[in-house]
Amino acid sequence: MDSSALLSLLPFFGIDPHTHTIKPIGAGLIHGTYVVHNQNDIPVYILQHLNNAVFRIPEDISWNLGRLQAFLEAEHSNYFVPFPLKTENGDDYLIQDGRYYRLSPFVPGSHAVSICTSAEQAYEAALQFGK
C-alpha cells in the first residue's frame, strides 16, 4: 500500500495526515509495518497492517492484548508496553477495505532487526521477549 493510502488511515485515530509522513520499517516478516513521523520528521507511531492470512481472527489479537493491558495496569502499573491506540470509535484496530490496521506509540530509540547478526542481538531479542 502506498504512503498516501496509509496516511488516509490516520484520521480514524484522530491524527491529521497533513502533518505526518509514513515510511516502511523492517522487512515485514509477518505484518506490514510502518513508522509514522511528525512534521519534524520525528517517529511518533507504528502503523501495522495485520496479516490475517497468518492471524485468521485479528479480533482475537485485540482481545488478548486487552486482557494483557488490564492485567498490567492492575498489577504492574509502571511497566510500559506500547499497546495499540484506540480509533475515534473506541476500537483497538481499524478495518478498511477488508484489511486490519493498528496504531501504537513509537518507542524512542527502538529499531527493527530482521536477522540477528550477532549473539548479542539474539540475546537482547530474547531478553525483551522474556520481559
mmCIF file of N, CA and C in Angstrom:
data_model
loop_
_atom_site.group_PDB
_atom_site.id
_atom_site.type_symbol
_atom_site.label_atom_id
_atom_site.label_comp_id
_atom_site.label_asym_id
_atom_site.label_seq_id
_atom_site.Cartn_x
_atom_site.Cartn_y
_atom_site.Cartn_z
ATOM 1 N N MET A 1 0.850 -1.165 0.000
ATOM 2 C CA MET A 1 0.000 0.000 0.000
ATOM 3 C C MET A 1 0.902 1.237 0.000
ATOM 4 N N ASP A 2 0.557 2.226 -0.809
ATOM 5 C CA ASP A 2 1.404 3.422 -0.879
ATOM 6 C C ASP A 2 1.175 4.337 0.322
ATOM 7 N N SER A 3 2.114 5.269 0.520
ATOM 8 C CA SER A 3 2.072 6.097 1.726
ATOM 9 C C SER A 3 0.850 7.007 1.776
ATOM 10 N N SER A 4 0.351 7.479 0.633
ATOM 11 C CA SER A 4 -0.835 8.348 0.683
ATOM 12 C C SER A 4 -2.060 7.562 1.141
ATOM 13 N N ALA A 5 -2.167 6.307 0.728
ATOM 14 C CA ALA A 5 -3.278 5.470 1.195
ATOM 15 C C ALA A 5 -3.141 5.190 2.682
ATOM 16 N N LEU A 6 -1.921 4.963 3.137
ATOM 17 C CA LEU A 6 -1.697 4.730 4.568
ATOM 18 C C LEU A 6 -1.987 5.988 5.376
ATOM 19 N N LEU A 7 -1.594 7.143 4.857
ATOM 20 C CA LEU A 7 -1.883 8.404 5.547
ATOM 21 C C LEU A 7 -3.383 8.619 5.701
ATOM 22 N N SER A 8 -4.165 8.126 4.750
ATOM 23 C CA SER A 8 -5.621 8.309 4.824
ATOM 24 C C SER A 8 -6.241 7.543 5.984
ATOM 25 N N LEU A 9 -5.486 6.645 6.615
ATOM 26 C CA LEU A 9 -5.983 5.896 7.770
ATOM 27 C C LEU A 9 -5.857 6.694 9.071
ATOM 28 N N LEU A 10 -4.945 7.650 9.109
ATOM 29 C CA LEU A 10 -4.661 8.371 10.353
ATOM 30 C C LEU A 10 -5.855 9.102 10.944
ATOM 31 N N PRO A 11 -6.730 9.749 10.135
ATOM 32 C CA PRO A 11 -7.873 10.430 10.745
ATOM 33 C C PRO A 11 -8.778 9.514 11.574
ATOM 34 N N PHE A 12 -8.810 8.224 11.271
ATOM 35 C CA PHE A 12 -9.615 7.290 12.057
ATOM 36 C C PHE A 12 -9.089 7.181 13.492
ATOM 37 N N PHE A 13 -7.811 7.571 13.675
ATOM 38 C CA PHE A 13 -7.193 7.569 15.002
ATOM 39 C C PHE A 13 -7.100 8.990 15.569
ATOM 40 N N GLY A 14 -7.744 9.942 14.903
ATOM 41 C CA GLY A 14 -7.741 11.326 15.365
ATOM 42 C C GLY A 14 -6.457 12.074 15.060
ATOM 43 N N ILE A 15 -5.738 11.655 14.034
ATOM 44 C CA ILE A 15 -4.441 12.250 13.695
ATOM 45 C C ILE A 15 -4.533 12.919 12.324
ATOM 46 N N ASP A 16 -4.010 14.126 12.236
ATOM 47 C CA ASP A 16 -4.025 14.891 10.988
ATOM 48 C C ASP A 16 -2.995 14.312 10.016
ATOM 49 N N PRO A 17 -3.423 13.765 8.884
ATOM 50 C CA PRO A 17 -2.486 13.165 7.939
ATOM 51 C C PRO A 17 -1.601 14.197 7.236
ATOM 52 N N HIS A 18 -2.006 15.464 7.244
ATOM 53 C CA HIS A 18 -1.248 16.505 6.541
ATOM 54 C C HIS A 18 0.021 16.907 7.284
ATOM 55 N N THR A 19 0.137 16.501 8.545
ATOM 56 C CA THR A 19 1.312 16.862 9.337
ATOM 57 C C THR A 19 2.196 15.648 9.634
ATOM 58 N N HIS A 20 1.988 14.576 8.891
ATOM 59 C CA HIS A 20 2.743 13.346 9.127
ATOM 60 C C HIS A 20 3.200 12.729 7.813
ATOM 61 N N THR A 21 4.227 11.891 7.901
ATOM 62 C CA THR A 21 4.684 11.074 6.784
ATOM 63 C C THR A 21 4.788 9.638 7.274
ATOM 64 N N ILE A 22 4.785 8.705 6.336
ATOM 65 C CA ILE A 22 4.856 7.283 6.687
ATOM 66 C C ILE A 22 5.940 6.619 5.853
ATOM 67 N N LYS A 23 6.772 5.817 6.539
ATOM 68 C CA LYS A 23 7.850 5.095 5.875
ATOM 69 C C LYS A 23 7.844 3.639 6.356
ATOM 70 N N PRO A 24 8.117 2.692 5.458
ATOM 71 C CA PRO A 24 8.197 1.290 5.900
ATOM 72 C C PRO A 24 9.363 1.093 6.868
ATOM 73 N N ILE A 25 9.208 0.110 7.738
ATOM 74 C CA ILE A 25 10.290 -0.253 8.661
ATOM 75 C C ILE A 25 10.445 -1.766 8.636
ATOM 76 N N GLY A 26 11.670 -2.232 8.632
ATOM 77 C CA GLY A 26 11.938 -3.665 8.659
ATOM 78 C C GLY A 26 11.517 -4.352 7.375
ATOM 79 N N ALA A 27 11.611 -5.673 7.400
ATOM 80 C CA ALA A 27 11.310 -6.471 6.221
ATOM 81 C C ALA A 27 9.866 -6.958 6.201
ATOM 82 N N GLY A 28 9.105 -6.693 7.254
ATOM 83 C CA GLY A 28 7.714 -7.120 7.285
ATOM 84 C C GLY A 28 7.556 -8.625 7.245
ATOM 85 N N LEU A 29 8.179 -9.315 8.188
ATOM 86 C CA LEU A 29 8.154 -10.774 8.188
ATOM 87 C C LEU A 29 6.745 -11.343 8.327
ATOM 88 N N ILE A 30 5.895 -10.697 9.098
ATOM 89 C CA ILE A 30 4.513 -11.157 9.250
ATOM 90 C C ILE A 30 3.548 -10.045 8.869
ATOM 91 N N HIS A 31 3.683 -8.902 9.508
ATOM 92 C CA HIS A 31 2.794 -7.771 9.257
ATOM 93 C C HIS A 31 3.526 -6.713 8.426
ATOM 94 N N GLY A 32 2.767 -5.906 7.687
ATOM 95 C CA GLY A 32 3.339 -4.723 7.062
ATOM 96 C C GLY A 32 3.486 -3.677 8.147
ATOM 97 N N THR A 33 4.693 -3.187 8.374
ATOM 98 C CA THR A 33 4.946 -2.278 9.489
ATOM 99 C C THR A 33 5.564 -0.987 8.974
ATOM 100 N N TYR A 34 5.038 0.132 9.483
ATOM 101 C CA TYR A 34 5.430 1.462 9.015
ATOM 102 C C TYR A 34 5.656 2.380 10.204
ATOM 103 N N VAL A 35 6.591 3.316 10.051
ATOM 104 C CA VAL A 35 6.824 4.343 11.059
ATOM 105 C C VAL A 35 6.129 5.614 10.595
ATOM 106 N N VAL A 36 5.359 6.205 11.490
ATOM 107 C CA VAL A 36 4.685 7.476 11.225
ATOM 108 C C VAL A 36 5.518 8.572 11.873
ATOM 109 N N HIS A 37 5.962 9.539 11.050
ATOM 110 C CA HIS A 37 6.790 10.655 11.516
ATOM 111 C C HIS A 37 5.947 11.920 11.586
ATOM 112 N N ASN A 38 6.238 12.767 12.570
ATOM 113 C CA ASN A 38 5.544 14.049 12.663
ATOM 114 C C ASN A 38 6.183 15.065 11.715
ATOM 115 N N GLN A 39 5.722 16.307 11.766
ATOM 116 C CA GLN A 39 6.192 17.336 10.847
ATOM 117 C C GLN A 39 7.677 17.661 11.036
ATOM 118 N N ASN A 40 8.259 17.289 12.173
ATOM 119 C CA ASN A 40 9.688 17.490 12.427
ATOM 120 C C ASN A 40 10.507 16.248 12.086
ATOM 121 N N ASP A 41 9.891 15.291 11.388
ATOM 122 C CA ASP A 41 10.495 14.024 10.981
ATOM 123 C C ASP A 41 10.914 13.173 12.179
ATOM 124 N N ILE A 42 10.201 13.323 13.295
ATOM 125 C CA ILE A 42 10.442 12.513 14.486
ATOM 126 C C ILE A 42 9.435 11.361 14.477
ATOM 127 N N PRO A 43 9.913 10.121 14.638
ATOM 128 C CA PRO A 43 8.976 8.996 14.679
ATOM 129 C C PRO A 43 8.065 9.080 15.900
ATOM 130 N N VAL A 44 6.751 8.950 15.675
ATOM 131 C CA VAL A 44 5.803 9.071 16.779
ATOM 132 C C VAL A 44 4.867 7.863 16.912
ATOM 133 N N TYR A 45 4.649 7.130 15.831
ATOM 134 C CA TYR A 45 3.743 5.979 15.862
ATOM 135 C C TYR A 45 4.292 4.851 15.000
ATOM 136 N N ILE A 46 3.794 3.657 15.287
ATOM 137 C CA ILE A 46 3.993 2.492 14.428
ATOM 138 C C ILE A 46 2.616 2.108 13.898
ATOM 139 N N LEU A 47 2.489 2.029 12.581
ATOM 140 C CA LEU A 47 1.251 1.584 11.937
ATOM 141 C C LEU A 47 1.502 0.191 11.387
ATOM 142 N N GLN A 48 0.623 -0.737 11.716
ATOM 143 C CA GLN A 48 0.762 -2.104 11.211
ATOM 144 C C GLN A 48 -0.483 -2.526 10.460
ATOM 145 N N HIS A 49 -0.231 -3.161 9.303
ATOM 146 C CA HIS A 49 -1.286 -3.864 8.583
ATOM 147 C C HIS A 49 -1.175 -5.309 9.045
ATOM 148 N N LEU A 50 -2.178 -5.782 9.773
ATOM 149 C CA LEU A 50 -2.145 -7.138 10.331
ATOM 150 C C LEU A 50 -2.368 -8.164 9.228
ATOM 151 N N ASN A 51 -1.541 -9.175 9.215
ATOM 152 C CA ASN A 51 -1.633 -10.234 8.214
ATOM 153 C C ASN A 51 -2.685 -11.246 8.662
ATOM 154 N N ASN A 52 -3.902 -11.112 8.108
ATOM 155 C CA ASN A 52 -4.963 -12.026 8.535
ATOM 156 C C ASN A 52 -4.924 -13.352 7.779
ATOM 157 N N ALA A 53 -3.898 -13.572 6.960
ATOM 158 C CA ALA A 53 -3.649 -14.915 6.432
ATOM 159 C C ALA A 53 -2.912 -15.738 7.490
ATOM 160 N N VAL A 54 -2.099 -15.068 8.299
ATOM 161 C CA VAL A 54 -1.379 -15.736 9.387
ATOM 162 C C VAL A 54 -2.239 -15.746 10.648
ATOM 163 N N PHE A 55 -2.798 -14.591 10.981
ATOM 164 C CA PHE A 55 -3.679 -14.468 12.136
ATOM 165 C C PHE A 55 -5.098 -14.341 11.604
ATOM 166 N N ARG A 56 -5.762 -15.457 11.465
ATOM 167 C CA ARG A 56 -7.051 -15.513 10.769
ATOM 168 C C ARG A 56 -8.180 -14.766 11.476
ATOM 169 N N ILE A 57 -8.051 -14.558 12.776
ATOM 170 C CA ILE A 57 -9.077 -13.817 13.529
ATOM 171 C C ILE A 57 -8.371 -12.672 14.256
ATOM 172 N N PRO A 58 -8.094 -11.560 13.550
ATOM 173 C CA PRO A 58 -7.377 -10.448 14.179
ATOM 174 C C PRO A 58 -8.067 -9.904 15.428
ATOM 175 N N GLU A 59 -9.371 -10.082 15.531
ATOM 176 C CA GLU A 59 -10.081 -9.640 16.735
ATOM 177 C C GLU A 59 -9.540 -10.339 17.983
ATOM 178 N N ASP A 60 -9.069 -11.574 17.817
ATOM 179 C CA ASP A 60 -8.512 -12.301 18.958
ATOM 180 C C ASP A 60 -7.217 -11.660 19.455
ATOM 181 N N ILE A 61 -6.420 -11.100 18.535
ATOM 182 C CA ILE A 61 -5.209 -10.391 18.943
ATOM 183 C C ILE A 61 -5.606 -9.222 19.831
ATOM 184 N N SER A 62 -6.589 -8.480 19.398
ATOM 185 C CA SER A 62 -7.062 -7.325 20.162
ATOM 186 C C SER A 62 -7.573 -7.758 21.527
ATOM 187 N N TRP A 63 -8.344 -8.829 21.579
ATOM 188 C CA TRP A 63 -8.887 -9.318 22.847
ATOM 189 C C TRP A 63 -7.750 -9.706 23.792
ATOM 190 N N ASN A 64 -6.764 -10.449 23.271
ATOM 191 C CA ASN A 64 -5.627 -10.869 24.096
ATOM 192 C C ASN A 64 -4.843 -9.674 24.611
ATOM 193 N N LEU A 65 -4.578 -8.692 23.746
ATOM 194 C CA LEU A 65 -3.852 -7.504 24.171
ATOM 195 C C LEU A 65 -4.640 -6.725 25.221
ATOM 196 N N GLY A 66 -5.959 -6.679 25.079
ATOM 197 C CA GLY A 66 -6.798 -6.008 26.068
ATOM 198 C C GLY A 66 -6.706 -6.664 27.432
ATOM 199 N N ARG A 67 -6.691 -7.994 27.478
ATOM 200 C CA ARG A 67 -6.550 -8.701 28.754
ATOM 201 C C ARG A 67 -5.183 -8.435 29.360
ATOM 202 N N LEU A 68 -4.138 -8.469 28.517
ATOM 203 C CA LEU A 68 -2.789 -8.203 28.997
ATOM 204 C C LEU A 68 -2.683 -6.782 29.539
ATOM 205 N N GLN A 69 -3.258 -5.832 28.822
ATOM 206 C CA GLN A 69 -3.215 -4.437 29.267
ATOM 207 C C GLN A 69 -3.935 -4.271 30.602
ATOM 208 N N ALA A 70 -5.097 -4.873 30.758
ATOM 209 C CA ALA A 70 -5.843 -4.777 32.017
ATOM 210 C C ALA A 70 -5.040 -5.378 33.170
ATOM 211 N N PHE A 71 -4.412 -6.523 32.929
ATOM 212 C CA PHE A 71 -3.602 -7.157 33.968
ATOM 213 C C PHE A 71 -2.420 -6.269 34.365
ATOM 214 N N LEU A 72 -1.688 -5.771 33.363
ATOM 215 C CA LEU A 72 -0.516 -4.951 33.674
ATOM 216 C C LEU A 72 -0.896 -3.658 34.376
ATOM 217 N N GLU A 73 -2.000 -3.052 33.972
ATOM 218 C CA GLU A 73 -2.442 -1.825 34.639
ATOM 219 C C GLU A 73 -2.810 -2.090 36.096
ATOM 220 N N ALA A 74 -3.401 -3.260 36.366
ATOM 221 C CA ALA A 74 -3.811 -3.599 37.731
ATOM 222 C C ALA A 74 -2.638 -4.066 38.595
ATOM 223 N N GLU A 75 -1.712 -4.817 38.010
ATOM 224 C CA GLU A 75 -0.666 -5.463 38.791
ATOM 225 C C GLU A 75 0.715 -4.815 38.667
ATOM 226 N N HIS A 76 0.983 -4.171 37.547
ATOM 227 C CA HIS A 76 2.315 -3.609 37.271
ATOM 228 C C HIS A 76 2.162 -2.280 36.547
ATOM 229 N N SER A 77 1.561 -1.315 37.195
ATOM 230 C CA SER A 77 1.175 -0.071 36.526
ATOM 231 C C SER A 77 2.356 0.730 35.988
ATOM 232 N N ASN A 78 3.573 0.464 36.455
ATOM 233 C CA ASN A 78 4.726 1.212 35.958
ATOM 234 C C ASN A 78 5.440 0.508 34.806
ATOM 235 N N TYR A 79 4.908 -0.615 34.340
ATOM 236 C CA TYR A 79 5.520 -1.382 33.258
ATOM 237 C C TYR A 79 5.002 -0.859 31.922
ATOM 238 N N PHE A 80 5.896 -0.379 31.060
ATOM 239 C CA PHE A 80 5.480 0.215 29.791
ATOM 240 C C PHE A 80 5.396 -0.834 28.687
ATOM 241 N N VAL A 81 4.259 -0.884 28.033
ATOM 242 C CA VAL A 81 4.054 -1.684 26.826
ATOM 243 C C VAL A 81 3.339 -0.775 25.829
ATOM 244 N N PRO A 82 3.832 -0.664 24.606
ATOM 245 C CA PRO A 82 3.190 0.224 23.627
ATOM 246 C C PRO A 82 1.925 -0.407 23.029
ATOM 247 N N PHE A 83 0.881 -0.444 23.827
ATOM 248 C CA PHE A 83 -0.375 -1.042 23.369
ATOM 249 C C PHE A 83 -0.982 -0.210 22.243
ATOM 250 N N PRO A 84 -1.763 -0.844 21.377
ATOM 251 C CA PRO A 84 -2.417 -0.103 20.290
ATOM 252 C C PRO A 84 -3.301 1.026 20.821
ATOM 253 N N LEU A 85 -3.305 2.113 20.076
ATOM 254 C CA LEU A 85 -4.152 3.253 20.394
ATOM 255 C C LEU A 85 -5.559 2.987 19.896
ATOM 256 N N LYS A 86 -6.505 3.645 20.488
ATOM 257 C CA LYS A 86 -7.913 3.486 20.096
ATOM 258 C C LYS A 86 -8.230 4.354 18.879
ATOM 259 N N THR A 87 -9.134 3.855 18.052
ATOM 260 C CA THR A 87 -9.667 4.674 16.974
ATOM 261 C C THR A 87 -10.647 5.664 17.593
ATOM 262 N N GLU A 88 -11.125 6.591 16.792
ATOM 263 C CA GLU A 88 -12.110 7.549 17.300
ATOM 264 C C GLU A 88 -13.412 6.859 17.708
ATOM 265 N N ASN A 89 -13.639 5.638 17.217
ATOM 266 C CA ASN A 89 -14.820 4.854 17.609
ATOM 267 C C ASN A 89 -14.562 4.015 18.857
ATOM 268 N N GLY A 90 -13.328 4.081 19.403
ATOM 269 C CA GLY A 90 -13.008 3.325 20.607
ATOM 270 C C GLY A 90 -12.512 1.918 20.351
ATOM 271 N N ASP A 91 -12.240 1.583 19.096
ATOM 272 C CA ASP A 91 -11.740 0.249 18.759
ATOM 273 C C ASP A 91 -10.217 0.207 18.841
ATOM 274 N N ASP A 92 -9.667 -0.992 19.058
ATOM 275 C CA ASP A 92 -8.215 -1.182 19.132
ATOM 276 C C ASP A 92 -7.579 -1.334 17.755
ATOM 277 N N TYR A 93 -8.381 -1.455 16.737
ATOM 278 C CA TYR A 93 -7.886 -1.637 15.378
ATOM 279 C C TYR A 93 -8.896 -1.037 14.414
ATOM 280 N N LEU A 94 -8.463 -0.873 13.187
ATOM 281 C CA LEU A 94 -9.290 -0.301 12.137
ATOM 282 C C LEU A 94 -9.431 -1.330 11.024
ATOM 283 N N ILE A 95 -10.634 -1.510 10.538
ATOM 284 C CA ILE A 95 -10.847 -2.348 9.356
ATOM 285 C C ILE A 95 -11.169 -1.412 8.206
ATOM 286 N N GLN A 96 -10.332 -1.447 7.169
ATOM 287 C CA GLN A 96 -10.508 -0.602 5.994
ATOM 288 C C GLN A 96 -10.309 -1.463 4.761
ATOM 289 N N ASP A 97 -11.334 -1.536 3.911
ATOM 290 C CA ASP A 97 -11.278 -2.350 2.693
ATOM 291 C C ASP A 97 -10.906 -3.800 3.002
ATOM 292 N N GLY A 98 -11.450 -4.326 4.093
ATOM 293 C CA GLY A 98 -11.200 -5.717 4.472
ATOM 294 C C GLY A 98 -9.836 -5.963 5.089
ATOM 295 N N ARG A 99 -9.058 -4.923 5.318
ATOM 296 C CA ARG A 99 -7.730 -5.055 5.918
ATOM 297 C C ARG A 99 -7.763 -4.501 7.341
ATOM 298 N N TYR A 100 -6.973 -5.105 8.194
ATOM 299 C CA TYR A 100 -6.913 -4.724 9.608
ATOM 300 C C TYR A 100 -5.642 -3.918 9.867
ATOM 301 N N TYR A 101 -5.798 -2.810 10.588
ATOM 302 C CA TYR A 101 -4.678 -1.943 10.928
ATOM 303 C C TYR A 101 -4.724 -1.622 12.413
ATOM 304 N N ARG A 102 -3.537 -1.438 12.991
ATOM 305 C CA ARG A 102 -3.455 -0.930 14.354
ATOM 306 C C ARG A 102 -2.346 0.116 14.406
ATOM 307 N N LEU A 103 -2.484 1.029 15.351
ATOM 308 C CA LEU A 103 -1.533 2.114 15.522
ATOM 309 C C LEU A 103 -1.063 2.102 16.975
ATOM 310 N N SER A 104 0.251 2.145 17.161
ATOM 311 C CA SER A 104 0.831 2.111 18.505
ATOM 312 C C SER A 104 1.819 3.254 18.652
ATOM 313 N N PRO A 105 2.099 3.649 19.886
ATOM 314 C CA PRO A 105 3.137 4.658 20.083
ATOM 315 C C PRO A 105 4.491 4.116 19.628
ATOM 316 N N PHE A 106 5.306 4.974 19.051
ATOM 317 C CA PHE A 106 6.679 4.597 18.716
ATOM 318 C C PHE A 106 7.510 4.645 19.985
ATOM 319 N N VAL A 107 8.344 3.660 20.189
ATOM 320 C CA VAL A 107 9.222 3.626 21.368
ATOM 321 C C VAL A 107 10.538 4.283 20.975
ATOM 322 N N PRO A 108 10.835 5.450 21.559
ATOM 323 C CA PRO A 108 12.077 6.152 21.206
ATOM 324 C C PRO A 108 13.298 5.258 21.385
ATOM 325 N N GLY A 109 14.188 5.327 20.416
ATOM 326 C CA GLY A 109 15.413 4.537 20.471
ATOM 327 C C GLY A 109 15.251 3.110 19.967
ATOM 328 N N SER A 110 14.033 2.709 19.648
ATOM 329 C CA SER A 110 13.829 1.341 19.171
ATOM 330 C C SER A 110 14.160 1.251 17.679
ATOM 331 N N HIS A 111 14.387 0.031 17.229
ATOM 332 C CA HIS A 111 14.652 -0.218 15.817
ATOM 333 C C HIS A 111 14.282 -1.657 15.500
ATOM 334 N N ALA A 112 14.172 -1.959 14.218
ATOM 335 C CA ALA A 112 13.802 -3.306 13.780
ATOM 336 C C ALA A 112 15.035 -4.039 13.261
ATOM 337 N N VAL A 113 15.177 -5.296 13.662
ATOM 338 C CA VAL A 113 16.238 -6.159 13.157
ATOM 339 C C VAL A 113 15.557 -7.392 12.586
ATOM 340 N N SER A 114 15.726 -7.615 11.289
ATOM 341 C CA SER A 114 15.076 -8.766 10.646
ATOM 342 C C SER A 114 15.870 -10.054 10.851
ATOM 343 N N ILE A 115 17.195 -9.935 10.850
ATOM 344 C CA ILE A 115 18.065 -11.094 11.022
ATOM 345 C C ILE A 115 19.160 -10.730 12.013
ATOM 346 N N CYS A 116 19.307 -11.537 13.055
ATOM 347 C CA CYS A 116 20.365 -11.293 14.035
ATOM 348 C C CYS A 116 21.721 -11.567 13.389
ATOM 349 N N THR A 117 22.640 -10.644 13.603
ATOM 350 C CA THR A 117 23.987 -10.811 13.041
ATOM 351 C C THR A 117 25.029 -11.070 14.128
ATOM 352 N N SER A 118 24.565 -11.167 15.379
ATOM 353 C CA SER A 118 25.495 -11.449 16.471
ATOM 354 C C SER A 118 24.744 -12.137 17.605
ATOM 355 N N ALA A 119 25.512 -12.783 18.452
ATOM 356 C CA ALA A 119 24.923 -13.428 19.628
ATOM 357 C C ALA A 119 24.308 -12.380 20.550
ATOM 358 N N GLU A 120 24.907 -11.196 20.606
ATOM 359 C CA GLU A 120 24.389 -10.127 21.453
ATOM 360 C C GLU A 120 22.993 -9.690 21.004
ATOM 361 N N GLN A 121 22.788 -9.593 19.689
ATOM 362 C CA GLN A 121 21.461 -9.227 19.178
ATOM 363 C C GLN A 121 20.443 -10.308 19.528
ATOM 364 N N ALA A 122 20.804 -11.561 19.371
ATOM 365 C CA ALA A 122 19.890 -12.660 19.699
ATOM 366 C C ALA A 122 19.565 -12.645 21.194
ATOM 367 N N TYR A 123 20.572 -12.403 22.016
ATOM 368 C CA TYR A 123 20.359 -12.336 23.468
ATOM 369 C C TYR A 123 19.407 -11.195 23.817
ATOM 370 N N GLU A 124 19.630 -10.012 23.244
ATOM 371 C CA GLU A 124 18.789 -8.855 23.544
ATOM 372 C C GLU A 124 17.351 -9.096 23.097
ATOM 373 N N ALA A 125 17.172 -9.708 21.929
ATOM 374 C CA ALA A 125 15.814 -10.018 21.457
ATOM 375 C C ALA A 125 15.124 -10.983 22.412
ATOM 376 N N ALA A 126 15.829 -12.022 22.821
ATOM 377 C CA ALA A 126 15.250 -12.995 23.760
ATOM 378 C C ALA A 126 14.930 -12.342 25.100
ATOM 379 N N LEU A 127 15.815 -11.468 25.552
ATOM 380 C CA LEU A 127 15.604 -10.772 26.814
ATOM 381 C C LEU A 127 14.328 -9.918 26.757
ATOM 382 N N GLN A 128 14.148 -9.191 25.657
ATOM 383 C CA GLN A 128 12.961 -8.332 25.524
ATOM 384 C C GLN A 128 11.680 -9.170 25.396
ATOM 385 N N PHE A 129 11.723 -10.262 24.660
ATOM 386 C CA PHE A 129 10.542 -11.131 24.583
ATOM 387 C C PHE A 129 10.230 -11.733 25.940
ATOM 388 N N GLY A 130 11.278 -12.082 26.680
ATOM 389 C CA GLY A 130 11.086 -12.658 28.003
ATOM 390 C C GLY A 130 10.450 -11.689 28.993
ATOM 391 N N LYS A 131 10.784 -10.408 28.853
ATOM 392 C CA LYS A 131 10.170 -9.398 29.724
ATOM 393 C C LYS A 131 8.688 -9.370 29.502
#
